[in-house]
Every structure is written in C-alpha cells, then in structure tokens.
C-alpha cells in the first residue's frame, strides 16, 4: 500500500496550528508536501510563529509523517520540514514566487486537488525554456553550481558535492565550466596527469572516484584565458560534447561566477535537472546570490537549493580539553539560510570555514574532507544528502523519474 496524498495531508492536518486553532492543512499552512521514493519534503508557512512554536510544530509534523508512512508500508529515508516566511493562506511576495500549481506525474494525470497554496520556487514550469537545450542520454542528472560572484567557494562546493555523491555510491562526473579560472586541476589533484584522447574523444580523469574534465588541463596553465563570450561558450560545448563520460548518475558543472553572458549561455546549453547557488552569509553576498537565483528562475531552471559556505569558522586546533573545537560566526551565520527562506527556495545546508577544507583543496585531496566525524565531514554529508533529496523531487517534476506517489 503506497502512501497516498490524502493520507499525508490528513496526517499533517492532525497537527494543530496554535494560532489558528485548526489542523495545518485546514489552516492552509502546508505550502508544499511531496513524497517520492522514501524522500518527503514539507514546506510550512511560518509567519507569526515563534521559534519555539516552529520547533514544536516541526517535531509534531515529523512524527505524523513518519507514522503515516509506516502505516502505508513506506520507509522514509529523508524528511525535510522547512519553514517559509509566508503567512498561512497568503500570497505574499515570497509565495508570489509560488503561485499555486499542480505537479504533473511522469506520464500520468495531474495530481488532483490542493492542500492550499503550493509553494513553487520557480515561477514558471521547470524545464519549459530548456526545450532547446542538449540532453545527454547517458547522464541521469546534470546539476549546475553557480554563484553571484567569485570567491564564495562555488568550485569548492561543486567539487565536494561530486566527491560526496561518489562516496554514496553514485557514478559521478564533474565538468569545469569556470572557463576563465579553472580550479579543478588544483582542487581535484590533476597536477601530474595528462589529458588523453581516444579517437577524437577526451578521456576524463578519474580521481576520487569522480570523472573530471577541465579546460585547465588542455591549455597552458600560466597563460591567461582571454576569450570572448562565444569562444568561451564554444570551448565549453566542446568539453561537454567531446568528453567520453560514459554512464553517469550525476554530472556536476562548475559554472563561471556571476550572471554575465557566459554563465547565462552555459546554463542554457544543457538540459539541467537544476542548479545549486553558493553564497556566503553576508548581506552583500546574498544580494549577488539572489541575482543568480533569479537568472536560473528566468531560464526556467529549477533551483535545487542554496548552500551557505563559510558559514562560521571552526578553530579545530583547540583541543576538546580546552573547550574546542570553537566556532566563530565571522560573517553572520544563517544569512544565506534566511535568504533561501525569503525567496522560497530550499536550503541545502551550510559549510564551515575550516583550515582543513582550504588545505585539502590546495592539496587536491577532497576525499579527506569526508574522513572522520568532524563538523566539516558532517556538514558536507548533510549537503550531499539534501541535494539527493531535492534532485529526486525535481526529476519527478520534470518527469525524469517515476515516483511511487506525488503530491502537489
Ligand atoms: P569560487 O569558485 O567561488 O571562486 P573557490 O571555491 O575557488 O571559490 O574558493 C576560493 C578559495 O577559498 C579557495 O582557496 C578555497 O579553498 C577557499 N575556501 C572556499 N570555501 C572554504 C571554506 N569553507 N573553508 C576554507 N576555505 C574555503
């Protein structure tokens, strides 16, 4: 017996909204409730609720969803309950990004009925404007990693997402689209390796269980890459077309920073499952990141989520006996998370500033970031798992997978 939409909403309705005195669904506080292959995502309208109320409600909603799934014989492997800054039943600026919509099933009928306003981060149907984009049939999910500006850790996040996904058993590739400033040769440790051609196809480097390709290994690293937009685009297209990727579950693309011509055209070249936006917590960084979010949304590319990088600093040289590792909120932890909530896009998680992450990136050893049980390894694991969840939901919206059940 599958978990039905009616059952999930009924379960959420058993949780009482303290301000409105009704169940969450009747109070129109359920902005989104989706379930697909063990992954459940619930977005709730949180305006006017105290953090304590939110905590209690989230715990109750979690228990209710878990219980109803068990009764339906489903095992929930991931359950994300997120608060949006919208009032129940309202269509505020945030939820205007989120007009009610019906998600259509892969090859099936549109999901009937609605639980109230459904939150949708992208104002237009995902994927529609990507009709002309190139599909790579052997690659299940292509994910672009972008940022509003350089230096926020976009490449670092792209590399660690790729390595993390591979550690979780997926077949993964990473393509350096940062054509003007390729970071992959250093970050993936490609130093002594030579690019190989077989016929006219480039063989990707296989490092850290990830297939990697970068322009940085095909040109003189000391020479500046002064390319006009169309040339950069052409080089990128060639890297995509002429690399022997084989079968992949995920191809991560490290886009150039910003929302300029090159990032824009590259985002349109391939049929993407979605995009991840990397941001640091400060207000100025958020402003840039919002521009990147809007760029993807205008291109009708699903925003899979925001990553807050350099969220806080972990001084891991201070031993536990002296109260360590100590954490310092240098840039104002949580800023990017709030921005994600304000703009109605998922938040994938935060990555601390750590000396090890910088060092492992410089040493080309990203696998080391996942070793042991540290703040860094835990935050990266969480990020990767949340991305898997968002990809499952996005692909089902795009009709790429056949879910056991879908709910608007
Ligand atoms: P971008 O791709 O946005 O330009 P990079 O990923 O190249 O940024 O990161 C810039 C520099 O900052 C790199 O040296 C990288 O190792 C370092 N860095 C990025 N994120 C972190 C972090 N969370 N902790 C420590 N160093 C970081």
Coordinates of C-alpha atoms and ligand atoms in Angstrom, one line a residue:
X1 CA 0.0 0.0 0.0
X2 CA 1.6 3.3 -1.1
X3 CA 1.5 6.5 0.9
X4 CA -1.4 8.4 -0.6
X5 CA -1.6 12.2 -0.9
X6 CA -4.8 12.2 1.1
X7 CA -3.2 10.2 3.9
X8 CA -0.1 12.6 4.0
X9 CA -2.2 15.7 4.2
X10 CA -4.6 14.1 6.7
X11 CA -1.6 13.3 8.9
X12 CA -0.4 16.9 8.7
X13 CA -3.9 18.0 9.5
X14 CA -3.7 16.1 12.8
X15 CA -1.1 18.7 13.9
X16 CA -2.8 21.7 15.3
X17 CA -1.8 25.2 14.2
X18 CA -1.5 27.0 17.6
X19 CA -2.5 30.5 16.3
X20 CA -5.4 29.4 14.1
X21 CA -6.7 26.5 16.1
X22 CA -7.0 24.2 13.1
X23 CA -5.0 21.4 11.6
X24 CA -2.1 22.5 9.4
X25 CA -3.8 21.6 6.1
X26 CA -7.1 23.3 7.1
X27 CA -5.1 26.3 8.2
X28 CA -3.6 26.5 4.7
X29 CA -0.2 26.4 6.3
X30 CA 1.1 23.5 4.2
X31 CA 2.8 25.2 1.3
X32 CA 4.2 22.1 -0.2
X33 CA 4.1 18.4 0.7
X34 CA 5.8 16.0 -1.5
X35 CA 6.8 12.4 -1.3
X36 CA 8.9 10.4 -3.7
X37 CA 10.8 7.1 -3.2
X38 CA 11.4 7.5 0.6
X39 CA 12.1 11.2 0.5
X40 CA 9.5 13.6 1.9
X41 CA 9.6 17.4 1.8
X42 CA 7.1 19.6 3.7
X43 CA 7.2 23.4 3.5
X44 CA 5.2 25.2 6.1
X45 CA 4.1 28.9 6.3
X46 CA 5.8 30.2 9.4
X47 CA 4.9 33.9 9.6
X48 CA 3.8 34.9 13.0
X49 CA 5.0 31.8 14.8
X50 CA 7.7 31.9 17.4
X51 CA 10.9 29.8 17.0
X52 CA 9.6 27.7 19.9
X53 CA 6.2 27.1 18.2
X54 CA 8.0 26.3 14.9
X55 CA 10.2 23.7 16.7
X56 CA 7.2 22.0 18.4
X57 CA 5.2 22.0 15.1
X58 CA 8.1 20.7 13.1
X59 CA 8.6 17.8 15.6
X60 CA 4.9 17.0 15.5
X61 CA 4.7 17.2 11.7
X62 CA 7.8 14.9 11.5
X63 CA 6.2 12.4 13.8
X64 CA 2.9 12.5 12.0
X65 CA 4.5 12.0 8.5
X66 CA 6.7 9.2 9.8
X67 CA 3.8 7.4 11.4
X68 CA 1.5 7.7 8.3
X69 CA 4.4 6.4 6.1
X70 CA 4.9 3.4 8.4
X71 CA 1.2 2.6 8.3
X72 CA 1.4 2.8 4.5
X73 CA 4.4 0.4 4.5
X74 CA 6.8 3.1 3.3
X75 CA 10.2 3.8 4.9
X76 CA 11.1 7.5 5.0
X77 CA 14.9 7.8 4.5
X78 CA 14.8 11.6 4.4
X79 CA 12.3 14.0 5.8
X80 CA 12.8 17.7 5.3
X81 CA 10.5 20.1 7.1
X82 CA 11.2 23.7 6.2
X83 CA 9.7 27.0 7.3
X84 CA 8.9 29.7 4.8
X85 CA 8.3 33.3 5.7
X86 CA 4.8 33.3 4.4
X87 CA 1.5 33.6 6.3
X88 CA -0.9 30.7 6.1
X89 CA -3.2 31.1 3.1
X90 CA -1.5 34.2 1.9
X91 CA 0.2 35.0 -1.4
X92 CA 2.9 37.3 -0.1
X93 CA 5.9 38.4 -2.2
X94 CA 7.6 35.1 -1.3
X95 CA 4.8 33.0 -2.1
X96 CA 4.0 35.0 -5.2
X97 CA 7.2 33.3 -6.4
X98 CA 5.0 30.5 -5.5
X99 CA 1.7 30.6 -7.2
X100 CA -0.5 27.5 -6.7
X101 CA 0.4 24.9 -9.2
X102 CA -0.3 21.3 -9.9
X103 CA 2.6 19.0 -10.5
X104 CA 2.0 16.5 -13.2
X105 CA 3.0 12.9 -12.8
X106 CA 5.5 11.3 -15.0
X107 CA 3.4 10.2 -17.9
X108 CA 0.3 10.4 -15.7
X109 CA -2.6 12.7 -14.9
X110 CA -2.0 16.0 -13.0
X111 CA -2.3 15.5 -9.2
X112 CA -5.8 16.4 -8.3
X113 CA -6.8 18.8 -5.5
X114 CA -4.7 21.1 -3.4
X115 CA -3.9 21.5 0.2
X116 CA -3.8 25.3 0.0
X117 CA -1.2 27.4 -1.7
X118 CA 1.5 25.2 -3.1
X119 CA 5.0 26.7 -2.8
X120 CA 6.9 26.7 -6.0
X121 CA 10.3 28.3 -6.1
X122 CA 10.4 28.8 -9.8
X123 CA 7.6 31.0 -11.1
X124 CA 7.3 29.1 -14.4
X125 CA 7.1 25.4 -15.0
X126 CA 10.5 23.9 -14.6
X127 CA 12.3 22.9 -17.7
X128 CA 10.0 24.5 -20.3
X129 CA 12.5 27.0 -21.6
X130 CA 15.1 24.4 -21.7
X131 CA 13.5 22.7 -24.6
X132 CA 16.3 23.6 -27.0
X133 CA 19.0 22.5 -24.5
X134 CA 21.1 19.5 -25.2
X135 CA 20.2 16.3 -23.4
X136 CA 23.0 13.8 -22.6
X137 CA 21.1 10.5 -22.7
X138 CA 23.7 8.6 -20.7
X139 CA 23.6 11.1 -17.8
X140 CA 20.7 11.0 -15.4
X141 CA 21.1 14.3 -13.7
X142 CA 23.1 17.4 -14.8
X143 CA 23.5 19.9 -12.0
X144 CA 25.0 23.4 -12.4
X145 CA 26.7 25.0 -9.4
X146 CA 26.6 28.8 -9.7
X147 CA 27.3 31.9 -7.6
X148 CA 26.5 35.5 -7.7
X149 CA 30.2 36.4 -7.6
X150 CA 33.6 34.8 -7.4
X151 CA 35.5 33.7 -4.3
X152 CA 32.5 32.5 -2.3
X153 CA 33.5 28.8 -2.7
X154 CA 31.5 27.8 -5.7
X155 CA 34.2 25.4 -7.0
X156 CA 34.9 24.1 -3.5
X157 CA 31.2 23.2 -3.1
X158 CA 31.0 21.7 -6.7
X159 CA 34.0 19.5 -6.0
X160 CA 32.8 18.3 -2.7
X161 CA 29.3 17.6 -3.9
X162 CA 30.8 15.5 -6.7
X163 CA 33.1 13.6 -4.3
X164 CA 30.3 13.2 -1.7
X165 CA 27.9 11.8 -4.2
X166 CA 30.5 9.4 -5.4
X167 CA 31.1 8.3 -1.8
X168 CA 27.4 7.5 -1.6
X169 CA 27.8 5.1 -4.5
X170 CA 26.7 7.2 -7.5
X171 CA 28.6 7.4 -10.8
X172 CA 29.6 11.0 -10.9
X173 CA 31.4 13.4 -13.3
X174 CA 32.5 17.0 -12.8
X175 CA 33.0 19.5 -15.6
X176 CA 34.9 22.7 -15.0
X177 CA 32.8 25.3 -16.7
X178 CA 34.7 28.1 -15.0
X179 CA 36.5 28.5 -18.3
X180 CA 38.4 31.7 -17.3
X181 CA 39.6 30.5 -14.0
X182 CA 39.5 26.7 -13.9
X183 CA 40.0 25.4 -10.3
X184 CA 39.6 21.6 -10.9
X185 CA 43.3 20.9 -11.8
X186 CA 44.3 22.0 -8.3
X187 CA 41.2 21.0 -6.3
X188 CA 40.8 17.5 -7.7
X189 CA 44.6 16.9 -7.7
X190 CA 45.1 16.6 -11.5
X191 CA 48.6 18.0 -11.3
X192 CA 50.8 15.3 -12.9
X193 CA 48.1 13.7 -15.1
X194 CA 47.9 14.1 -18.8
X195 CA 44.7 14.6 -20.8
X196 CA 44.2 11.6 -23.2
X197 CA 42.4 11.4 -26.5
X198 CA 40.9 8.2 -27.8
X199 CA 39.8 8.7 -31.4
X200 CA 38.5 12.2 -31.1
X201 CA 37.1 11.8 -27.6
X202 CA 38.7 13.2 -24.5
X203 CA 39.0 10.6 -21.7
X204 CA 38.0 12.2 -18.4
X205 CA 40.4 12.0 -15.5
X206 CA 39.3 9.5 -12.8
X207 CA 40.2 10.9 -9.4
X208 CA 38.5 10.5 -6.0
X209 CA 36.0 8.1 -7.8
X210 CA 34.8 11.0 -10.0
X211 CA 35.3 11.5 -13.7
X212 CA 36.7 15.1 -14.2
X213 CA 37.3 17.3 -17.2
X214 CA 38.7 20.8 -17.2
X215 CA 40.0 23.2 -19.8
X216 CA 42.8 23.8 -17.3
X217 CA 44.5 20.6 -18.4
X218 CA 44.2 21.4 -22.1
X219 CA 45.8 24.8 -22.1
X220 CA 49.0 26.3 -20.7
X221 CA 48.0 27.0 -17.0
X222 CA 50.2 30.1 -16.9
X223 CA 48.5 31.7 -19.9
X224 CA 45.5 34.0 -19.4
X225 CA 42.4 32.7 -21.0
X226 CA 41.2 35.8 -22.8
X227 CA 38.2 34.6 -24.6
X228 CA 35.2 36.5 -25.8
X229 CA 31.8 35.1 -24.8
X230 CA 31.2 32.9 -27.9
X231 CA 34.7 31.4 -27.8
X232 CA 34.3 30.5 -24.1
X233 CA 30.9 29.1 -24.9
X234 CA 32.4 27.1 -27.8
X235 CA 35.2 25.7 -25.6
X236 CA 32.7 24.7 -23.0
X237 CA 30.4 23.0 -25.6
X238 CA 33.4 21.1 -26.9
X239 CA 34.3 19.9 -23.4
X240 CA 30.8 18.7 -23.0
X241 CA 30.4 17.0 -26.4
X242 CA 33.9 15.5 -26.7
X243 CA 34.4 14.0 -23.3
X244 CA 33.7 10.3 -23.0
X245 CA 31.6 10.5 -19.9
X246 CA 30.1 7.0 -20.2
X247 CA 27.0 6.4 -18.0
X248 CA 26.7 8.8 -15.1
X249 CA 24.1 9.3 -12.3
X250 CA 25.3 12.9 -11.8
X251 CA 27.3 15.4 -13.8
X252 CA 28.2 18.5 -11.7
X253 CA 29.0 21.6 -13.7
X254 CA 31.1 24.3 -12.0
X255 CA 29.7 27.4 -13.8
X256 CA 31.6 30.7 -14.1
X257 CA 30.7 33.1 -11.4
X258 CA 28.1 35.8 -11.8
X259 CA 25.2 36.3 -14.1
X260 CA 27.0 37.5 -17.1
X261 CA 26.8 36.4 -20.7
X262 CA 29.0 33.3 -20.3
X263 CA 27.2 31.9 -17.2
X264 CA 23.9 32.6 -18.9
X265 CA 24.7 30.8 -22.2
X266 CA 26.3 27.9 -20.4
X267 CA 23.3 27.4 -18.2
X268 CA 21.2 27.1 -21.3
X269 CA 23.4 24.7 -23.2
X270 CA 22.5 21.5 -21.4
X271 CA 19.2 20.1 -20.1
X272 CA 19.7 20.5 -16.4
X273 CA 17.9 18.8 -13.6
X274 CA 18.6 22.0 -11.7
X275 CA 21.0 24.4 -10.2
X276 CA 22.7 25.0 -6.8
X277 CA 23.6 28.5 -5.7
X278 CA 26.5 29.0 -3.4
X279 CA 26.5 32.1 -1.1
X280 CA 28.3 33.4 1.9
X281 CA 26.2 34.7 4.8
X282 CA 26.8 38.5 4.4
X283 CA 24.1 40.8 3.0
X284 CA 26.2 41.9 0.0
X285 CA 26.8 38.2 -0.9
X286 CA 23.1 37.5 -0.6
X287 CA 22.2 40.3 -3.0
X288 CA 24.5 38.8 -5.6
X289 CA 23.2 35.3 -4.9
X290 CA 19.6 36.5 -5.4
X291 CA 20.6 37.7 -8.8
X292 CA 22.0 34.3 -9.6
X293 CA 18.8 32.7 -8.3
X294 CA 16.7 34.9 -10.5
X295 CA 18.9 34.1 -13.5
X296 CA 18.2 30.4 -13.1
X297 CA 14.5 31.0 -12.5
X298 CA 14.2 33.2 -15.6
X299 CA 15.8 30.4 -17.6
X300 CA 13.2 28.1 -16.0
X301 CA 15.9 26.1 -14.3
X302 CA 14.8 24.5 -11.0
X303 CA 16.8 25.9 -8.1
X304 CA 17.6 22.8 -6.2
X305 CA 18.9 24.9 -3.2
X306 CA 21.2 27.4 -1.7
X307 CA 24.4 26.4 0.1
X308 CA 25.8 28.7 2.8
X309 CA 29.6 28.5 2.5
X310 CA 32.0 30.0 5.1
X311 CA 29.0 29.9 7.4
X312 CA 31.2 30.0 10.5
X313 CA 34.8 29.3 11.4
X314 CA 35.8 26.2 13.2
X315 CA 39.0 26.6 15.1
X316 CA 39.8 22.9 15.2
X317 CA 43.3 23.4 16.7
X318 CA 41.7 24.0 20.1
X319 CA 41.6 20.6 21.9
X320 CA 38.4 19.4 23.5
X321 CA 40.0 19.7 26.9
X322 CA 40.2 23.4 26.3
X323 CA 36.6 23.7 25.1
X324 CA 37.4 23.1 21.4
X325 CA 36.7 22.9 18.6
X326 CA 35.5 26.5 19.0
X327 CA 33.2 28.1 16.5
X328 CA 33.2 31.8 15.4
X329 CA 30.4 33.4 13.4
X330 CA 32.6 35.6 11.3
X331 CA 30.2 36.5 8.5
X332 CA 26.9 36.2 10.4
X333 CA 25.9 32.5 10.3
X334 CA 22.4 31.9 8.9
X335 CA 22.2 34.8 6.5
X336 CA 22.1 32.7 3.3
X337 CA 19.6 30.3 5.0
X338 CA 17.3 33.2 5.7
X339 CA 17.7 34.4 2.2
X340 CA 16.7 31.0 0.9
X341 CA 13.6 31.0 3.1
X342 CA 12.7 34.6 2.0
X343 CA 13.0 33.7 -1.7
X344 CA 11.2 30.3 -1.3
X345 CA 14.0 28.1 -2.4
X346 CA 15.3 25.1 -0.5
X347 CA 18.3 25.4 1.8
X348 CA 20.7 22.6 1.3
X349 CA 23.0 23.3 4.3
X350 CA 26.0 25.2 5.5
X351 CA 29.7 24.6 5.2
X352 CA 32.0 26.0 7.9
X353 CA 35.3 27.7 7.2
X354 CA 38.0 25.2 8.2
X355 CA 41.7 25.2 7.7
X356 CA 41.4 21.6 6.6
X357 CA 39.0 22.4 3.8
X358 CA 41.3 25.1 2.4
X359 CA 44.3 22.8 2.8
X360 CA 42.7 19.7 1.2
X361 CA 41.5 21.9 -1.7
X362 CA 45.0 23.2 -2.3
X363 CA 46.4 19.7 -2.0
X364 CA 43.9 18.3 -4.4
X365 CA 42.6 15.9 -1.8
X366 CA 38.8 16.5 -1.4
X367 CA 38.3 12.9 -0.2
X368 CA 40.0 13.9 3.0
X369 CA 37.2 16.3 3.8
X370 CA 34.8 13.3 4.3
X371 CA 37.1 11.4 6.6
X372 CA 36.3 11.0 10.3
X373 CA 33.5 12.6 12.2
X374 CA 34.1 16.3 12.1
X375 CA 32.0 19.4 11.7
X376 CA 33.2 19.6 8.1
X377 CA 32.5 15.9 7.2
X378 CA 29.1 16.1 8.8
X379 CA 28.1 19.3 7.1
X380 CA 29.3 18.0 3.7
X381 CA 27.4 14.7 4.2
X382 CA 24.2 16.6 5.1
X383 CA 24.6 18.8 2.0
X384 CA 25.0 15.8 -0.3
X385 CA 22.0 14.0 1.2
X386 CA 19.8 17.1 0.9
X387 CA 20.9 17.5 -2.7
X388 CA 20.0 13.9 -3.4
X389 CA 16.5 14.6 -2.0
X390 CA 16.0 17.8 -4.0
X391 CA 17.2 16.1 -7.2
X392 CA 14.7 13.2 -6.6
X393 CA 11.9 15.8 -6.2
X394 CA 13.0 17.9 -9.2
X395 CA 13.4 15.0 -11.5
X396 CA 10.0 13.8 -10.7
X397 CA 8.6 17.3 -11.5
X398 CA 10.5 17.1 -14.8
X399 CA 9.1 13.7 -15.5
X400 CA 12.5 12.1 -15.3
X401 CA 11.6 9.5 -12.7
X402 CA 8.5 7.5 -11.9
X403 CA 7.7 8.2 -8.3
X404 CA 5.7 5.9 -6.2
X405 CA 3.5 8.8 -5.3
X406 CA 3.4 12.5 -5.9
X407 CA 1.7 15.3 -4.1
X408 CA 1.5 19.0 -5.0
Ligands
LIG1 P1 34.9 30.4 -6.2 O1 34.8 29.1 -7.1 O2 33.6 30.8 -5.7 O3 35.7 31.4 -6.9 P2 36.6 28.8 -4.6 O4 35.9 27.5 -4.4 O5 37.7 28.7 -5.7 O6 35.7 30.0 -4.9 O7 37.2 29.2 -3.2 C1 38.1 30.2 -3.1 C2 39.2 29.9 -2.0 O8 38.6 29.8 -0.7 C3 39.9 28.6 -2.3 O9 41.2 28.7 -1.9 C4 39.1 27.6 -1.3 O10 40.0 26.5 -0.9 C5 38.8 28.5 -0.1 N1 37.6 28.1 0.5 C6 36.3 28.1 0.0 N2 35.5 27.7 0.9 C7 36.1 27.4 2.1 C8 35.8 27.0 3.4 N3 34.5 26.8 3.7 N4 36.8 26.9 4.3 C9 38.0 27.2 4.0 N5 38.4 27.6 2.8 C10 37.5 27.7 1.8

